[in-house]
Structures are given as C-alpha cells and as structure tokens.
Coordinates of C-alpha atoms in Angstrom, one line a residue:
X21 CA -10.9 -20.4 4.1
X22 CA -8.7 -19.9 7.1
X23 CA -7.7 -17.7 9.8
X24 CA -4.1 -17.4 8.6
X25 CA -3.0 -13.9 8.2
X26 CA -2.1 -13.5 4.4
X27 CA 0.4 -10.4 3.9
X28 CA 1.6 -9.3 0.8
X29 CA 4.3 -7.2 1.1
X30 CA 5.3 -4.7 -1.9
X31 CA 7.8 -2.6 -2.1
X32 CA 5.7 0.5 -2.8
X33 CA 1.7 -0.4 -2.4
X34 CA 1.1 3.0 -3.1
X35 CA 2.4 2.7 -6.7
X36 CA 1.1 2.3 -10.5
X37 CA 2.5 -0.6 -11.4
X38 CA 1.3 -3.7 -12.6
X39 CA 2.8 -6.1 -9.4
X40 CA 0.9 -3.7 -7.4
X41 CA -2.4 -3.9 -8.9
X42 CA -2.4 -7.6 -9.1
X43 CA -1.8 -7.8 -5.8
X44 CA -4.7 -6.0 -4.8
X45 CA -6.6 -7.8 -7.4
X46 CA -5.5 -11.2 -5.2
X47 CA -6.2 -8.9 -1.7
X48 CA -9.5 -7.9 -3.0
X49 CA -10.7 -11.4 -4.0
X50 CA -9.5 -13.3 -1.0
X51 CA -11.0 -10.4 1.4
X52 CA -14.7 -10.8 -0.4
X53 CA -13.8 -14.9 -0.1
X54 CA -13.4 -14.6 4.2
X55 CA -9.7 -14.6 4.2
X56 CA -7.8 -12.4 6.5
X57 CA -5.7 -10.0 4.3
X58 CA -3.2 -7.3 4.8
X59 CA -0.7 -5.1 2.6
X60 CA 2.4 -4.3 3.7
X61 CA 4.1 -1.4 1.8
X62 CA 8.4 -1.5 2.4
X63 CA 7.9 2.1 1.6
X64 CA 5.3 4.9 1.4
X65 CA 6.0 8.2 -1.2
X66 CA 2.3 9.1 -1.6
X67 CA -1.0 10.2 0.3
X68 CA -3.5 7.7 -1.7
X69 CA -3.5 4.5 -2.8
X70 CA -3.9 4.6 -6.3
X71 CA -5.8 1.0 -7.2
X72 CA -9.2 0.5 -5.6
X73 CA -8.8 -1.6 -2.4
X74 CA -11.3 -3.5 -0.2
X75 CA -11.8 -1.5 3.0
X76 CA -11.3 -4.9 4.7
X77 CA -7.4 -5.3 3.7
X78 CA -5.1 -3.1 5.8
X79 CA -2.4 -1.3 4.7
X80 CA 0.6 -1.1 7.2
X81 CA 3.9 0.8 6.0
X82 CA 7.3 0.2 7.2
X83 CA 9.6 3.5 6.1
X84 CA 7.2 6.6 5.9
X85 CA 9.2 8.8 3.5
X86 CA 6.7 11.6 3.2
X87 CA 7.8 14.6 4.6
X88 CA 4.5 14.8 6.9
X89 CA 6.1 11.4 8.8
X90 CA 9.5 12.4 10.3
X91 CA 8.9 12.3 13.6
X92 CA 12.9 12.8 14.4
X93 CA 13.1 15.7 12.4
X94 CA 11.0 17.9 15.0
X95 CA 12.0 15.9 18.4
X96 CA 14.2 18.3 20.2
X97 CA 17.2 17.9 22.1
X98 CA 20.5 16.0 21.8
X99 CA 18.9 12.3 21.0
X100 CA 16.4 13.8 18.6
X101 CA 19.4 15.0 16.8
X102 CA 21.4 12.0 17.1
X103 CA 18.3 9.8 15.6
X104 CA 17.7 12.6 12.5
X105 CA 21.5 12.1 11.8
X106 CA 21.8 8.3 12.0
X107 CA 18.6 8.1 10.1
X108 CA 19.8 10.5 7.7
X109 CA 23.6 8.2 7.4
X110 CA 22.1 5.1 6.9
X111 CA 19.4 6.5 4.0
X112 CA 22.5 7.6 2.2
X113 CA 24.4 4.0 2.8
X114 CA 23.5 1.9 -0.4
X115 CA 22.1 -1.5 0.3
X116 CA 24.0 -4.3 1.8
X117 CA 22.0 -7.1 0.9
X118 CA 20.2 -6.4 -2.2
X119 CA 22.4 -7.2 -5.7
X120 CA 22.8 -4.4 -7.4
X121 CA 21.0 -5.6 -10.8
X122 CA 17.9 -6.0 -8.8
X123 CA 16.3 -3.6 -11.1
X124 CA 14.4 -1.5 -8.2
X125 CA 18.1 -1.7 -6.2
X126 CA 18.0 2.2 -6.1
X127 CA 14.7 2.0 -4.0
X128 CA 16.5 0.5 -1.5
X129 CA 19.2 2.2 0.9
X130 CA 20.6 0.4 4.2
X131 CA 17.9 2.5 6.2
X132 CA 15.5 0.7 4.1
X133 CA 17.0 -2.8 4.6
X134 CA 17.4 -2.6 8.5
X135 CA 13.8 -1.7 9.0
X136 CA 12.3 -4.5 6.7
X137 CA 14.8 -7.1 8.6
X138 CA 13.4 -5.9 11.8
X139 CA 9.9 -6.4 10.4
X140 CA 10.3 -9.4 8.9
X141 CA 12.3 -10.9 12.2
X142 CA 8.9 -9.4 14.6
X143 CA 6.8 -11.8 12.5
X144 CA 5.5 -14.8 14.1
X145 CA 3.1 -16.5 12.2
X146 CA 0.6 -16.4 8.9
X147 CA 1.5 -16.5 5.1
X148 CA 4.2 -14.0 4.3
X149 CA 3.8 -13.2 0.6
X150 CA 6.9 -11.1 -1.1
X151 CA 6.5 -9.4 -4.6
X152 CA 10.2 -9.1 -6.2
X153 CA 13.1 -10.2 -6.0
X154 CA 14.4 -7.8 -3.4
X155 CA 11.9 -8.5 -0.7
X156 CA 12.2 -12.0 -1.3
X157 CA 15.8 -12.7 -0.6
X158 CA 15.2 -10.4 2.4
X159 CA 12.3 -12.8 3.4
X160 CA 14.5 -15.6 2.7
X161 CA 17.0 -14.7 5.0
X162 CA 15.6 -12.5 7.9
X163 CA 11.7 -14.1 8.2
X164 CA 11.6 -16.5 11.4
X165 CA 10.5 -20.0 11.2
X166 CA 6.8 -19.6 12.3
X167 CA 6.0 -17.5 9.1
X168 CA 5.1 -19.8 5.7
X169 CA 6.6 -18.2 3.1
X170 CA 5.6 -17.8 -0.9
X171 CA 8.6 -16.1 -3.3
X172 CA 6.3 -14.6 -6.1
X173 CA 8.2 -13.9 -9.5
X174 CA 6.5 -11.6 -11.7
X175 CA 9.4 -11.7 -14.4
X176 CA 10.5 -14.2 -16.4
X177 CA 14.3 -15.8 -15.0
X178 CA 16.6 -15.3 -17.9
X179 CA 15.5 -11.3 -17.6
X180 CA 17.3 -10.9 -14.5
X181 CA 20.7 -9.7 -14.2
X182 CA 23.5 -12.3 -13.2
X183 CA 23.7 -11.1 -9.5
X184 CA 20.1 -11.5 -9.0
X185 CA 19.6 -14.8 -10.8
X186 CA 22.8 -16.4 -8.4
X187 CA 21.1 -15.4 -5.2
X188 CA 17.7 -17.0 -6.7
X189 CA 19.7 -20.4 -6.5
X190 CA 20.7 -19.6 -3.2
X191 CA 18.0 -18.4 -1.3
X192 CA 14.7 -19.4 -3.3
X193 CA 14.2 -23.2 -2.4
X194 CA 14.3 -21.5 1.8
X195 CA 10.4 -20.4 0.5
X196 CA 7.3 -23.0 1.3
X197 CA 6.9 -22.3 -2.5
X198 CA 8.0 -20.2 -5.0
X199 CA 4.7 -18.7 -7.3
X200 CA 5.3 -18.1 -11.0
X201 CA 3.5 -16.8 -14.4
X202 CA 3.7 -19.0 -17.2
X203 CA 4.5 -22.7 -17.8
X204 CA 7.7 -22.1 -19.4
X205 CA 9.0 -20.3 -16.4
X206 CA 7.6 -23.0 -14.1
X207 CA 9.7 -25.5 -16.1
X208 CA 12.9 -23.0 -15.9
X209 CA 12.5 -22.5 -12.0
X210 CA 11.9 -26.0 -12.0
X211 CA 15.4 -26.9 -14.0
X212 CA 17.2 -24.4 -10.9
X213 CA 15.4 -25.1 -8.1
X214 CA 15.3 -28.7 -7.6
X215 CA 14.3 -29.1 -4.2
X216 CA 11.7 -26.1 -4.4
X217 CA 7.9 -26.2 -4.7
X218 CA 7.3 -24.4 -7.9
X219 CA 4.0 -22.9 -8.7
X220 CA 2.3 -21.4 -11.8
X221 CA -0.7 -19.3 -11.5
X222 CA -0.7 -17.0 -13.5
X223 CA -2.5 -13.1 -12.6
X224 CA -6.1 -12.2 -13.1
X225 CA -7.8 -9.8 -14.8
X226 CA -9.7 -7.2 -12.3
X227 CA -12.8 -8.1 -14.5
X228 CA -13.9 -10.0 -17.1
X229 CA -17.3 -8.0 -17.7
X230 CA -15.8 -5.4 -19.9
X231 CA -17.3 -3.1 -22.4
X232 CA -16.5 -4.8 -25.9
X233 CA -14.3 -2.9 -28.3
X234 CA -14.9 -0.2 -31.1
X235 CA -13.5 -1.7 -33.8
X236 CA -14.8 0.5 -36.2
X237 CA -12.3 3.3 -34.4
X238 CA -9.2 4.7 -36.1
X239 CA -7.4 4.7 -32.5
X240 CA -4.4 2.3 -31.6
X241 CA -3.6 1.8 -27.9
X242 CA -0.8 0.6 -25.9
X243 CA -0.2 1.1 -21.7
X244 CA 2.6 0.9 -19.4
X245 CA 5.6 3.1 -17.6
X246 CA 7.4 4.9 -19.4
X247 CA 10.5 3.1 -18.6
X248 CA 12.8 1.3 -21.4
X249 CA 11.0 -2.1 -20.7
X250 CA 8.0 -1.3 -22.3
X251 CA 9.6 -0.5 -25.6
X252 CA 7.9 2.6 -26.9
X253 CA 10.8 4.3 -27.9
X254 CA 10.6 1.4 -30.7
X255 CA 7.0 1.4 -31.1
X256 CA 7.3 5.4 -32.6
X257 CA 9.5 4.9 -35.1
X258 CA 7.2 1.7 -36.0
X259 CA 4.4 4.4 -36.4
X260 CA 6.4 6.9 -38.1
X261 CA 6.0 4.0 -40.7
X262 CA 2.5 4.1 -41.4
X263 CA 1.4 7.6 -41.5
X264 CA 1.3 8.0 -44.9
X265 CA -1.0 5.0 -45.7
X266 CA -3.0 5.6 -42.3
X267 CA -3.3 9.4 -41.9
X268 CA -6.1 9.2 -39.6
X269 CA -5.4 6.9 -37.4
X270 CA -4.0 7.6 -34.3
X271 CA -2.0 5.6 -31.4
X272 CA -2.4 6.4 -27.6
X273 CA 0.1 6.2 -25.1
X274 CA -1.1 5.6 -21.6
X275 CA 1.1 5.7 -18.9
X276 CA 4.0 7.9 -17.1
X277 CA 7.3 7.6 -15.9
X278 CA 10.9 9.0 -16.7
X279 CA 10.9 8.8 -20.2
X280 CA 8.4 11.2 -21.2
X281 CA 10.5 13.6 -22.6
X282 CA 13.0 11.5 -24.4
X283 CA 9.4 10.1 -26.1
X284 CA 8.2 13.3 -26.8
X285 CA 11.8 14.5 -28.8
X286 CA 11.0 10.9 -30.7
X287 CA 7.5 12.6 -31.8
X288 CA 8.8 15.9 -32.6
X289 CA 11.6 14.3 -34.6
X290 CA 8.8 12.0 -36.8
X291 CA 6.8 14.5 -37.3
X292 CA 4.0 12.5 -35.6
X293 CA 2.2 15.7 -33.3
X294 CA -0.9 14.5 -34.1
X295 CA -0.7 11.1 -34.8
X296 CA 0.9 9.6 -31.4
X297 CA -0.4 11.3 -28.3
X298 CA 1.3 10.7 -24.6
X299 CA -1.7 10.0 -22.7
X300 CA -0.1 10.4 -19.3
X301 CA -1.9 8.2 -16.0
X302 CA -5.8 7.7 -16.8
X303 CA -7.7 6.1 -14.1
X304 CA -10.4 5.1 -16.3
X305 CA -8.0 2.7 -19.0
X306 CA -10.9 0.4 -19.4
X307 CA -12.9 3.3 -21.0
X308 CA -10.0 4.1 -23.0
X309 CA -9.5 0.6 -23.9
X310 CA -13.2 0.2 -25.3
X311 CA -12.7 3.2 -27.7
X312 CA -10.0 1.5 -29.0
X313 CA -9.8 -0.8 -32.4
X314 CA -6.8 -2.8 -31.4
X315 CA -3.6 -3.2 -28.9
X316 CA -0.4 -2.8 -29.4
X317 CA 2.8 -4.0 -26.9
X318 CA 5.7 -2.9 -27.8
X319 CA 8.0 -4.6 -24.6
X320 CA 11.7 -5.4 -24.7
X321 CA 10.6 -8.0 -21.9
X322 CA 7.8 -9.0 -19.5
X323 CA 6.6 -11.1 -17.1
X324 CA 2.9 -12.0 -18.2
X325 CA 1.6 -8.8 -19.7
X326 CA -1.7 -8.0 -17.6
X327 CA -2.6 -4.8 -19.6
X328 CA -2.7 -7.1 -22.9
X329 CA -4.9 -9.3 -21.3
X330 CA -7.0 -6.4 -20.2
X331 CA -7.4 -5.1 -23.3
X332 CA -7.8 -9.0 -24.5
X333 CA -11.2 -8.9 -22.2
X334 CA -12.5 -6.2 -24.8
X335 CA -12.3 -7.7 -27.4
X336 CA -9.1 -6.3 -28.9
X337 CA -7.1 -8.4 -31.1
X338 CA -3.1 -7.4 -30.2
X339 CA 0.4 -6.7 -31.7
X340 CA 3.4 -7.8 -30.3
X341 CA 6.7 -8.3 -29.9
X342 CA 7.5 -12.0 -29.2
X343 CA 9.6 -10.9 -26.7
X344 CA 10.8 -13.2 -23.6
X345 CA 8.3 -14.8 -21.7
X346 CA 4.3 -13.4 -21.8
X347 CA 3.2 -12.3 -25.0
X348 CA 3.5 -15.7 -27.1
X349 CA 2.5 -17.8 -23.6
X350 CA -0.9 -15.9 -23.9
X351 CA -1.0 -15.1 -27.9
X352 CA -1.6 -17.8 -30.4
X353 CA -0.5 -15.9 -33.1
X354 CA -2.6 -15.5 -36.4
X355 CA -6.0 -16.1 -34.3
X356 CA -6.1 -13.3 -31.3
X357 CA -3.1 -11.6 -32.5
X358 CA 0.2 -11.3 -34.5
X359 CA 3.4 -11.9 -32.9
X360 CA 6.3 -10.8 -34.5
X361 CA 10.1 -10.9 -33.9
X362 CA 11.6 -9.2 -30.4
X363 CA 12.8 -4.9 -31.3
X364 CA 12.2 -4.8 -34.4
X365 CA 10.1 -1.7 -35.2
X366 CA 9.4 -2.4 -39.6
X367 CA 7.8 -6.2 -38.6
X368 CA 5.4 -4.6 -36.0
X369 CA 4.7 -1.5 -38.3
X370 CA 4.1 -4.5 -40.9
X371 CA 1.6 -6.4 -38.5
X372 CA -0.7 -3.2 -37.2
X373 CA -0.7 -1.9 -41.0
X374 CA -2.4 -5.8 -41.5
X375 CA -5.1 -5.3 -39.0
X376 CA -5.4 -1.3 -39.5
X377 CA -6.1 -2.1 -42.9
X378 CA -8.7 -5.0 -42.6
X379 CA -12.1 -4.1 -39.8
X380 CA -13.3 -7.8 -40.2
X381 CA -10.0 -9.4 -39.1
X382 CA -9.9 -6.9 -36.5
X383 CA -13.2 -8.5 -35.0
X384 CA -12.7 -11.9 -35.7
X385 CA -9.4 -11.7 -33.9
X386 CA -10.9 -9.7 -30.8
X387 CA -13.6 -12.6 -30.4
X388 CA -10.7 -15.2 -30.0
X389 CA -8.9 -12.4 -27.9
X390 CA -11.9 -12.7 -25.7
X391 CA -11.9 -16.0 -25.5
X392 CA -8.6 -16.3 -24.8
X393 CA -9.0 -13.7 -21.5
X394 CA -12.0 -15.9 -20.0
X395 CA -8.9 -17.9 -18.5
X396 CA -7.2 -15.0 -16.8
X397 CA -10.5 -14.0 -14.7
X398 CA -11.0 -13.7 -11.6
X399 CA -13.1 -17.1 -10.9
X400 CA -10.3 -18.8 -12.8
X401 CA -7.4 -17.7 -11.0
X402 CA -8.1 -16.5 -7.0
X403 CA -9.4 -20.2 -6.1
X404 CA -6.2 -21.1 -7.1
X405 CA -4.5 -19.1 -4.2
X406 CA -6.8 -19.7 -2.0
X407 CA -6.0 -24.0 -2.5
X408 CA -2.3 -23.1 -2.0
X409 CA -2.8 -21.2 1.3
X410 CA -5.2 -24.0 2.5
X411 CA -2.5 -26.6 2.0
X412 CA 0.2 -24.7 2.8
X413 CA -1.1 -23.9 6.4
X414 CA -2.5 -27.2 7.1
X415 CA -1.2 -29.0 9.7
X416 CA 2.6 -30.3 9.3
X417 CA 2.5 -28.9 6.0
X418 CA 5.0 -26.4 6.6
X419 CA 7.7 -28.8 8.0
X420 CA 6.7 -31.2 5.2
X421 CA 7.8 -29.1 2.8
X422 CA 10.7 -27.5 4.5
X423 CA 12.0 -31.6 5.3
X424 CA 11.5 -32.1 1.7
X425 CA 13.9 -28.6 0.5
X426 CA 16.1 -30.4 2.9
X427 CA 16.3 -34.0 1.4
X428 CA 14.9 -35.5 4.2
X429 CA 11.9 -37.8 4.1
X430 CA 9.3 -36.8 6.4

C-alpha cells in the first residue's frame, strides 16, 4: 500500500458500460485494500452514479453538462455573456486532438479537450490512470512529468480504426506502462511498442460468490448496449432459427442503447414477440443471470467480455462467436462453451440448439464455466494492481522506466 493518489479517469463515470464498472470494481478493491482512490469523470450527463461505489473513492467531474451546472448561463452582464457564447463556440468546435475513429470521438468537442488539458496540465503528482484511447493520447501529451502514467486498453489493437492505431505508436510508449486484457494483445502491443512496458491483467469479476444457475430453465440470456458491437442484430435472426424445435424457450435481452428500435423491427419481422424479449437496464443482472440455463454473446468484437465471465461465475456454460480477441482467450471450446465462427447467425443457432436440447451438457459445461471464472475474481486480479502501483511509485522507478522508453541505460 501507499499514499500515492490513484485516479482513474473515465470519460463518463456516470455511465453503464462495462470500462466503467470495472473501474469501480478496481476503485472499490484498492479503497477496502488502504489505497487512496479517486474517479475522475471527463464528463457528467447524469444525477447518480449507476455502479455501487465505495463512499471512500471520490468522484471529481471536469465538464458538468447537466443543465443544473451552467453557471455562465445565469451570470449577468456583458462577461457573463461573453463566457456563455465562447463556451457555447467551442462545444460546437469538433475535437482537435482526438482521431476521428476513436469510437467515442463524438463525445468529445474542443470545449471538452481544452478543459481535460488544463486538468491534466494542474496535476502534480500520483498515478494517473486513463480508460480509452481518447483520454490516453490526451494524457500522453498534456500530463506533466511528476504524474506516473498507466495507458489502459480495454479493446483488442487490430479493432481500432487506422487513425487511432497510428497515434498508439506515437504516443503510447510516453506511459510508465501501458495495461492490457489478454495475452495475445500483450504480445500484439508488445510487437508495436517496443520500448513500452506492456502489462496484462486482465478485469475482475465484482464477485465470485454468485448464486449458481437454473439449468433446468427454458430462458437464454445475453447483456450488453444496444450498439452494433454487441451483435444482436445477428443473434435474432439466429433465434428465428430455432423456434420451431424450441417453442418454449425464450432469450432475454438485457441492456439499452440506440438500437432498440431497429431490434425490435427485427422481432416484429421474425415473428419472435414472445420468444425474444428486450429486457432494457436491470440493476439486478446477477438475479437475472441465475434464472438463466445458459449464455449467449453474440459480439462483432470485444475486449475481454466481463458479462460472459459474470455469467461464467454462475455456472452458465456460453455461446459464442469467436470473434476478435476475448471470447476464445477465456472459452476453451467444447468444455465451458462452444465457440463458433465470427457473424455467422446458422452456426450459433446450431451451437445453442446443442445445449438447449441436452440439460446434462448444460451442467457439466457450467461447472467448467465456473471453474474457469475462479481466475477472474477479485483476489486473483486487484493484487495485481496493487504490485504495479507499488513498483511503479517506488523510488527512481519512474525515471527508470522513462530512461528505458528512451534507450538510455539508467
């Protein structure tokens, strides 16, 4: 343990998605372990956070967007004006510094960028954790010398758009190390990043103590946004598939985001009303995940898929795509799970028609899937951080490391 600040700083904290709620996961662990925590949100849309938090870990915001935190808009006179209009010019400016096929590069306007320069310029010290690969080329480039830097990478390399993966070259070996998720991306970053520290630990689990699985139920269930990631637009036409043999089964969508309507049309247009149900947000997934006979992820691409393993943790043998990076670095296919090829809806309808059809595979995989979780707890993985922040703010360690990045010996 040390005194070292440790900030993670998140583009939205007060978010669903899965970066944020292994963050906390990481905040919560190192707070109950004596660190010194905080979370630092780039931007805050919402009243509540929506992951449980330990009351020990701040949360500090640096753009307020809701309406309630405008201060400029109600400051009379001629320089209240004059702030509410430049505010106002430079949310509308798109952002200078963040390539475009960043994937959250509409989040970000120059109003945004300016503000989380001048933050990450007032730091002075501590570990300055960044989330994605927007806040990290940021950190790379505006973070002052007397702040020890980790670059985490929640999504496998070859995922990211050209633009993005030339300013990883560029700006990622700057980082006192650069955090991954699986062993083959360690080896990728590895191959680019030469003179970089390169990390894998991999994300935990909130809990391992986990009611097991029903897998005597009739109910499928899969989790995530409702973006074009997470593949569900395949994974309905896949079900359409095996209605007829499976009547009364039924798969459960958890999860919300922008494409709930187009998903809904793809239910209407199957005929599958009361077969595949969108779930929306549930708070309580764990419960939902216990009712549940087995899992299903249906993702065009991930980094390590934390909802799998959650639903791993229940005993629930899974389905997937063997799509890039995740799935297969966590699956070992034909004992917790089947894998089958990457968008293709008839070989997963094929694989959740084998298990549907057969309860005793069903539990012998979910005891392997078990099995296979026990190495994504919490005991497993947050010691883990907790060694790299003790070496990394040890004496001299910091200029080791940056000598090293630089070629020189030291």
């Amino acid at each position: 343990m040390s005194n070292t600040r440790i900030r993670y700083l998140l583009l939205h904290a007060y978010g669903r998605g899965g970066t944020i709620r292994t963050v906390f996961n990481q905040a919560n662990s190192l707070a109950a372990a004596g660190w010194d925590v905080e979370i630092v949100s780039a931007v805050r849309r919402r009243e509540a956070l929506q992951f449980p938090l330990d009351e020990r870990v701040p949360v500090t915001t640096v753009v307020d967007l809701r309406e309630s935190a405008a201060p400029e808009a109600a400051e009379p006179g001629l320089g209240g004006w004059w702030r509410a209009r430049r505010r106002d010019k430079l949310a509308a400016s798109p952002a200078r510094e963040i390539p475009r096929g960043e994937f959250g590069h509409r989040y970000f306007d120059r109003r945004l960028e300016l503000a989380l320069g001048a933050y990450l310029r007032s730091l002075a010290d501590g570990v300055l954790v960044t989330t994605r690969p927007a806040l990290n080329f940021l950190a790379a480039t505006h973070a002052t010398s007397g702040v020890v830097r980790v670059a985490q990478e929640h999504m496998n390399h070859g995922t990211h758009r050209p633009d993005v993966q030339r300013r990883i070259v560029e700006t990622y070996e700057r980082f006192e190390a650069v955090a991954v998720l699986t062993e083959r991306d360690r080896a990728e970053y590895a191959r680019l990043l030469p003179a970089a520290r390169v990390v894998r630990i991999p994300n935990a689990v909130h809990s391992l103590d986990q009611v097991p699985a029903n897998h005597g139920s009739k109910i499928v269930a899969a989790a995530g946004r409702l973006f074009p990631q997470k593949g569900f637009d395949l994974l309905i036409p896949a079900w359409a598939k095996l209605v007829e043999e499976f009547p009364d089964w039924q798969l459960r969508i958890y999860g919300s985001g922008e494409k709930k309507a187009q998903l809904r049309r793809l239910i209407e247009e199957h005929h599958l009303y009361n077969h595949v149900l969108l779930m929306g947000h549930t708070d309580r997934l764990d419960d939902e995940l216990a009712k549940s006979s087995l899992y299903v992820l249906s993702s065009r691409f991930e980094g390590l898929p934390m909802v799998m393993i959650e639903a791993m943790a229940h005993a629930l043998p899974v389905v997937s795509f063997d799509c890039p990076t995740g799935p297969a670095d966590v699956l070992t296919h034909g004992v917790d799970g089947l894998l089958v090829p990457e968008q293709d809806p008839d070989a997963l309808a094929d694989a959740l028609a084998r298990l549907m059809g057969d309860r005793e595979l069903r539990t012998e995989m979910g005891t392997a899937a078990l099995l296979t979780a026990a190495a994504y707890g919490p005991d497993a993985v947050h010691p883990r951080w907790e060694a790299l922040f003790t070496e990394l703010t040890t004496p001299d360690a910091k200029r080791a490391v940056r000598g090293a990045a630089e070629g020189l010996h030291v």
